[in-house]
XYZ file of N, CA and C in Angstrom:
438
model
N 0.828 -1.167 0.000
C 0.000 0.000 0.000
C 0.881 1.241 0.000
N 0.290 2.154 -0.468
C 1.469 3.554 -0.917
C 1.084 4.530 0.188
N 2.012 4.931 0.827
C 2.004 6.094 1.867
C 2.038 7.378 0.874
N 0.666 8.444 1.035
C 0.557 9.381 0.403
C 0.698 10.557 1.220
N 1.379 10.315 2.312
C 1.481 11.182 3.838
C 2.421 12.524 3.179
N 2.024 13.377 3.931
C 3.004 14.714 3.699
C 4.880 14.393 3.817
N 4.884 13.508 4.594
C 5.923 13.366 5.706
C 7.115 11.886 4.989
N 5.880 11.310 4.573
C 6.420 10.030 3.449
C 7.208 10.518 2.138
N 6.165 11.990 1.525
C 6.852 12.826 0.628
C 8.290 13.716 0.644
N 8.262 13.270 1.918
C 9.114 14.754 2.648
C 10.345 13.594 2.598
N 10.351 12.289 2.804
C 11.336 11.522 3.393
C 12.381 11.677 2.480
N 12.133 11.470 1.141
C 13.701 11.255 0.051
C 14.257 12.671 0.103
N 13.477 13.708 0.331
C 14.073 15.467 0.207
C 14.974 14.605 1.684
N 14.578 14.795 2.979
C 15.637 14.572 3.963
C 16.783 14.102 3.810
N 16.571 13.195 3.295
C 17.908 11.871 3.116
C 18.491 12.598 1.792
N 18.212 13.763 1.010
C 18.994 13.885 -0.162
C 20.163 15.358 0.823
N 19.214 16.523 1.802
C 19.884 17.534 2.530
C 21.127 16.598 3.736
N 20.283 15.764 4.143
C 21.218 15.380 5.096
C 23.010 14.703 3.990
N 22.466 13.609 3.296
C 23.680 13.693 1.929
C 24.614 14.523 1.642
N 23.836 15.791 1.296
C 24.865 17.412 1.235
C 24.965 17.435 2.549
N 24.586 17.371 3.464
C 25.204 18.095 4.588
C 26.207 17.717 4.755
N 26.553 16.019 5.120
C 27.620 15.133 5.102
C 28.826 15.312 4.774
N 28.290 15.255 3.038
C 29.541 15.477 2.359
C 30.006 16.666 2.625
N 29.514 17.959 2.735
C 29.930 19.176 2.754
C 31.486 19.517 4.037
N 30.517 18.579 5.551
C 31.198 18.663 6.540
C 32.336 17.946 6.419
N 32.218 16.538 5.242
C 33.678 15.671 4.962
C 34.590 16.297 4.009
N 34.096 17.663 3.365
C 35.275 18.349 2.415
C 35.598 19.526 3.672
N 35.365 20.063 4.521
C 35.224 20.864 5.143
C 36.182 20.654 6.336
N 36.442 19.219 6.877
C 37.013 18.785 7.626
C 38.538 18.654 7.067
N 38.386 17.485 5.798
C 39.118 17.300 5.189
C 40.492 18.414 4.697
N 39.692 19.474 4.466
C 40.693 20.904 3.341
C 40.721 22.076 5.273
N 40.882 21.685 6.337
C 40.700 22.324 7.341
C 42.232 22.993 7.666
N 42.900 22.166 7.254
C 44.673 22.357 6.894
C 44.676 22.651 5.897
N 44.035 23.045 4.547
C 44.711 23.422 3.761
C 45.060 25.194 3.955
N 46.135 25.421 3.296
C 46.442 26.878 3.214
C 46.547 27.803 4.595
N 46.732 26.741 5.471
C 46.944 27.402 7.005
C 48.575 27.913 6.905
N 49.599 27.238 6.114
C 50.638 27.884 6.031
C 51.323 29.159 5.295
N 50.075 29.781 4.082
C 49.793 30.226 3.258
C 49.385 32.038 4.036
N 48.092 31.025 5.069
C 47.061 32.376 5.770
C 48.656 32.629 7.026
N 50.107 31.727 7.218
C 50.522 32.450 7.946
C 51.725 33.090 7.436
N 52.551 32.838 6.852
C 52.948 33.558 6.194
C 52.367 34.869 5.325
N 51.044 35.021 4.750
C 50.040 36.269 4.876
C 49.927 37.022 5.893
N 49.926 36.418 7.270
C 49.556 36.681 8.190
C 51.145 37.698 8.953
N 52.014 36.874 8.592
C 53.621 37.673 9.025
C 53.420 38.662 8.057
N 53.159 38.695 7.227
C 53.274 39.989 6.266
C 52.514 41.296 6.213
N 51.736 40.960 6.797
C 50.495 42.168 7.070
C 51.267 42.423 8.667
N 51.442 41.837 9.527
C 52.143 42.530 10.389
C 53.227 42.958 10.356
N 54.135 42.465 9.278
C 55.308 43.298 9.301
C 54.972 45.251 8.682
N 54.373 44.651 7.882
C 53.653 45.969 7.168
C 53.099 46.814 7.925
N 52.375 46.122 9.296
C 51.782 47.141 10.010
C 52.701 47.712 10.791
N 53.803 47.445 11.007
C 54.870 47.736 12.065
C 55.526 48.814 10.902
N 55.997 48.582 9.709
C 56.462 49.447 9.206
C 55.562 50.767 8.847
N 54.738 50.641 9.048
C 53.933 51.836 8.806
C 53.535 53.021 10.052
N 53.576 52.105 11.035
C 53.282 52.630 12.400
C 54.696 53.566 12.843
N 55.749 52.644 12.279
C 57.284 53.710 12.125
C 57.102 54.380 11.088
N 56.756 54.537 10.227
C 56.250 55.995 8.965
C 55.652 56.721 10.029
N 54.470 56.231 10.347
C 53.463 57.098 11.186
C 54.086 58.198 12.189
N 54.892 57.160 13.041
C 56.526 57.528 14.053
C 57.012 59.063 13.629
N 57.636 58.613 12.740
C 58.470 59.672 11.999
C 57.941 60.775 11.315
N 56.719 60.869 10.823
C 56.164 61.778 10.531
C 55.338 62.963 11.167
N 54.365 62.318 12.292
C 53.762 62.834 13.578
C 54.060 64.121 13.834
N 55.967 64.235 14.454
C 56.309 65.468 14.774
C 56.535 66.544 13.827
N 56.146 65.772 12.154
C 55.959 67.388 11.465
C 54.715 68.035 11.007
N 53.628 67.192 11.291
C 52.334 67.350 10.340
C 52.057 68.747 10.851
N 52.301 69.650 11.783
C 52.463 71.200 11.755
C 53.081 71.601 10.303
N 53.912 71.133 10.159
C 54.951 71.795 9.004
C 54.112 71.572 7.868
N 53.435 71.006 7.319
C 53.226 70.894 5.791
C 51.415 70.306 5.938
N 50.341 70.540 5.408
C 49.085 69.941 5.464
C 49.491 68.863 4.662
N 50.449 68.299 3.593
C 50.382 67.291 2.874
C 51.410 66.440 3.818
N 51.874 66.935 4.998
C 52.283 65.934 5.941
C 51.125 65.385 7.089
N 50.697 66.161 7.164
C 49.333 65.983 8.248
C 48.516 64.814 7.356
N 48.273 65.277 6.165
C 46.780 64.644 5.188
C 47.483 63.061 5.528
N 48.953 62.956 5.219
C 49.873 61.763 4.645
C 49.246 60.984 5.784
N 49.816 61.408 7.206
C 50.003 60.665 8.143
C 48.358 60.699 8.832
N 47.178 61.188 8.446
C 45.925 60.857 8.207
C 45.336 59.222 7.790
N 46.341 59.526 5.864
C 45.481 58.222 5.273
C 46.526 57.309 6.057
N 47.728 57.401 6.486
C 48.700 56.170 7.087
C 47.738 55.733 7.982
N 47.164 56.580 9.136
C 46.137 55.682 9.886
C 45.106 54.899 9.696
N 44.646 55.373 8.533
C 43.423 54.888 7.755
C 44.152 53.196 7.171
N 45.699 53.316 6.954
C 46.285 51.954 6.356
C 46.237 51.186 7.386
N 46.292 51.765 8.401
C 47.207 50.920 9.973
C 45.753 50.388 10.504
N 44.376 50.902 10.098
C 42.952 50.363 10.434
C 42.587 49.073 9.535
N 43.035 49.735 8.025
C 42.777 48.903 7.297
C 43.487 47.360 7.328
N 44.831 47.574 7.407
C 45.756 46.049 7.492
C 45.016 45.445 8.937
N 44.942 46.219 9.942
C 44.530 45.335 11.103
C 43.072 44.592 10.529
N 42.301 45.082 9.798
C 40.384 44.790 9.563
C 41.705 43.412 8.726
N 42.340 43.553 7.874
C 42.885 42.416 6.821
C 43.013 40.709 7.635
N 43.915 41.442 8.756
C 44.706 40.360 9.569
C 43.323 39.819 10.450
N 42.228 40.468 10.893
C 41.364 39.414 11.395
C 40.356 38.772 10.282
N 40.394 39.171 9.382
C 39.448 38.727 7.931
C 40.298 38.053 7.058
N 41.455 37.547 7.502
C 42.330 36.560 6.549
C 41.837 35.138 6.224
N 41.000 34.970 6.964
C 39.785 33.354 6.814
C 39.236 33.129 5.046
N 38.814 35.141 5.323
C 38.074 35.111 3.854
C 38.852 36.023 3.210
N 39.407 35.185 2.421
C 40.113 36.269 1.622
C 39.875 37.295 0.839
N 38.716 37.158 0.143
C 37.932 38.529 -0.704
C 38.027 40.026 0.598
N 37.462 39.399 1.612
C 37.957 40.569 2.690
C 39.018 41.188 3.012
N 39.764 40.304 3.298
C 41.513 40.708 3.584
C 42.312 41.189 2.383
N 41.867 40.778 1.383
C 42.373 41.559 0.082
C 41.746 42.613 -0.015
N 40.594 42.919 0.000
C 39.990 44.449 -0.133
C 40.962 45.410 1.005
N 40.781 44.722 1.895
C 41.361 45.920 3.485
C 42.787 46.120 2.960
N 43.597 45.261 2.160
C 45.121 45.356 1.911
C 44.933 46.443 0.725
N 44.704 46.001 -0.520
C 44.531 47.016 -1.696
C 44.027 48.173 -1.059
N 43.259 48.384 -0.431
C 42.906 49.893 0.024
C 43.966 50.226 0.881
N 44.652 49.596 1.853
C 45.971 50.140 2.861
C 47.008 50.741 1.008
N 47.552 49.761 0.394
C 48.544 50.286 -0.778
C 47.816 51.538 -1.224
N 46.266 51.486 -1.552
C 45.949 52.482 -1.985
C 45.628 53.956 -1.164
N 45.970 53.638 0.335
C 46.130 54.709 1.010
C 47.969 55.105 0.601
N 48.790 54.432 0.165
C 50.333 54.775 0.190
C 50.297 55.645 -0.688
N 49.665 54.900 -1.731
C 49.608 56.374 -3.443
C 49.178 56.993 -2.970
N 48.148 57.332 -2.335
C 47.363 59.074 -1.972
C 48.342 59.896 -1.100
N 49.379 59.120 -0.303
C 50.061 59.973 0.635
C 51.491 60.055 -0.122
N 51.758 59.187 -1.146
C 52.979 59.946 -1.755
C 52.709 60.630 -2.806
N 51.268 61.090 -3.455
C 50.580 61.986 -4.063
C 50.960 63.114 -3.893
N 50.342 63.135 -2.891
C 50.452 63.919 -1.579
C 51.465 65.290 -1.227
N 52.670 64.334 -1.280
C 53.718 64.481 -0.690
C 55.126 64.958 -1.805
N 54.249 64.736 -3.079
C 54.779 65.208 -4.640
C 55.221 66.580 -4.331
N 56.173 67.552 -4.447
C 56.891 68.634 -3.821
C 57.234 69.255 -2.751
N 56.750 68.381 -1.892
C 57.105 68.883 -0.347
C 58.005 68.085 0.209
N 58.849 68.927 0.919
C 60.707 68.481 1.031
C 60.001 67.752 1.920
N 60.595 66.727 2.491
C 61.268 65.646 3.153
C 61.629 65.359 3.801
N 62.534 64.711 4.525
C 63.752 63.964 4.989
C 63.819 62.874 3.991
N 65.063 62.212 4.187
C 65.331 61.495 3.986
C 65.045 60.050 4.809
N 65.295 60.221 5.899
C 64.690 59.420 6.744
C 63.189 59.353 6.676
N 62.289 59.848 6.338
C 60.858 60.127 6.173
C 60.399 59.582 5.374
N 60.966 59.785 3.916
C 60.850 59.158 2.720
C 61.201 57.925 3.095
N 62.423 57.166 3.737
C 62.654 56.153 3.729
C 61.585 55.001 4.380
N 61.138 56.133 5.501
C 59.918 55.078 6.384
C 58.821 54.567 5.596
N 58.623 55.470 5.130
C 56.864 55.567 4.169
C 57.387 54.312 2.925
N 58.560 54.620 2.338
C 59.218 53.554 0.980
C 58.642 52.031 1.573
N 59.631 51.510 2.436
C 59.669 50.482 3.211
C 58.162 50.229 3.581
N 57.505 50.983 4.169
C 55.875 50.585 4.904
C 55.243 50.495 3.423
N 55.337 51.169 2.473
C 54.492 51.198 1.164
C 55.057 49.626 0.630
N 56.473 49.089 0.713
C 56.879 48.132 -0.235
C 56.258 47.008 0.558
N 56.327 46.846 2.021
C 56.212 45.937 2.617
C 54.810 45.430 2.807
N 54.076 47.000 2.447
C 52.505 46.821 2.492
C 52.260 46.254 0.990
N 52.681 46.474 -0.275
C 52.543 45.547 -1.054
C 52.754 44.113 -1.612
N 54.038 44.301 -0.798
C 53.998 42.610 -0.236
C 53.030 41.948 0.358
N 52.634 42.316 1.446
C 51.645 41.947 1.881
C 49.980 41.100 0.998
N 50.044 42.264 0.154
C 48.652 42.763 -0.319
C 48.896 41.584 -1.338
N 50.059 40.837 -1.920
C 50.767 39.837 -2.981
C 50.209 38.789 -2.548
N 50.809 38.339 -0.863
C 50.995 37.265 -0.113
C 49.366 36.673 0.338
N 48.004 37.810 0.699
C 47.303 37.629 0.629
C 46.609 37.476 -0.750
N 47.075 38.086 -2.079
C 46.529 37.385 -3.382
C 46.629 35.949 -3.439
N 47.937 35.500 -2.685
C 48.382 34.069 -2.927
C 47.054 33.044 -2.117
N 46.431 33.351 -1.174
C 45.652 32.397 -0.587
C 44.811 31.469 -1.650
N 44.586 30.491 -0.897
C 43.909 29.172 -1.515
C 42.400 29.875 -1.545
């Protein structure tokens, strides 16, 4: 005799979600190591970057009196030093942590924009070079994720 029950209908949908669920949790388990060495080495790199920038930041601070395109600079630098940190806890998902990185590099162009005829140091320039190169490293190392 044929069960025409709501619930009889319902039975092969169950057993097909529970199926996906399964499998989902056995690729899920499975790939749980993958690219953990990947997200840390990403992960050293966005902090080195943030350290070099925080010494830009350093070095610049005591002139942003002197020049508004030193003030503006060491503005978007904070805006980088927000952004790499949002990167380094959103490194899980990478579409995230790549957005927060490309926008930190793309805070570097606006502040050496910026900074297009207004003297310097040498030491100054050097901080910002280094935090800009190291922040594109970065921004590489997180392209690389799985």
């Amino acid at each position: 005799m044929k069960n025409n029950s709501p619930a009889a209908a319902a039975f092969p949908l169950v057993i097909i979600i529970a199926t996906v669920v399964m499998a989902t949790l056995a690729a899920e388990a499975a790939g749980a190591g993958a690219g953990d060495k990947e997200r840390a080495d990403a992960l050293k790199a966005i902090n080195d970057a943030l350290s070099a920038t925080k010494s830009a930041l350093n070095a610049i601070a005591p002139l942003k009196g002197s020049a508004k395109a030193l003030a503006d600079c060491a503005d978007t630098l904070g805006d980088a030093v927000k952004r790499m940190s949002d990167s380094s806890r959103k490194l899980r998902v990478k579409s995230d942590a790549h957005t927060w990185m490309s926008a930190a590099v793309t805070d570097f162009t606006t502040c050496n924009d910026g900074l297009k005829g207004v003297k310097v140091s040498s030491a100054v320039s050097g901080f910002i070079a280094t935090a800009s190169s190291k922040t594109s490293y970065a921004l590489a190392m997180v392209a690389k994720l799985p």
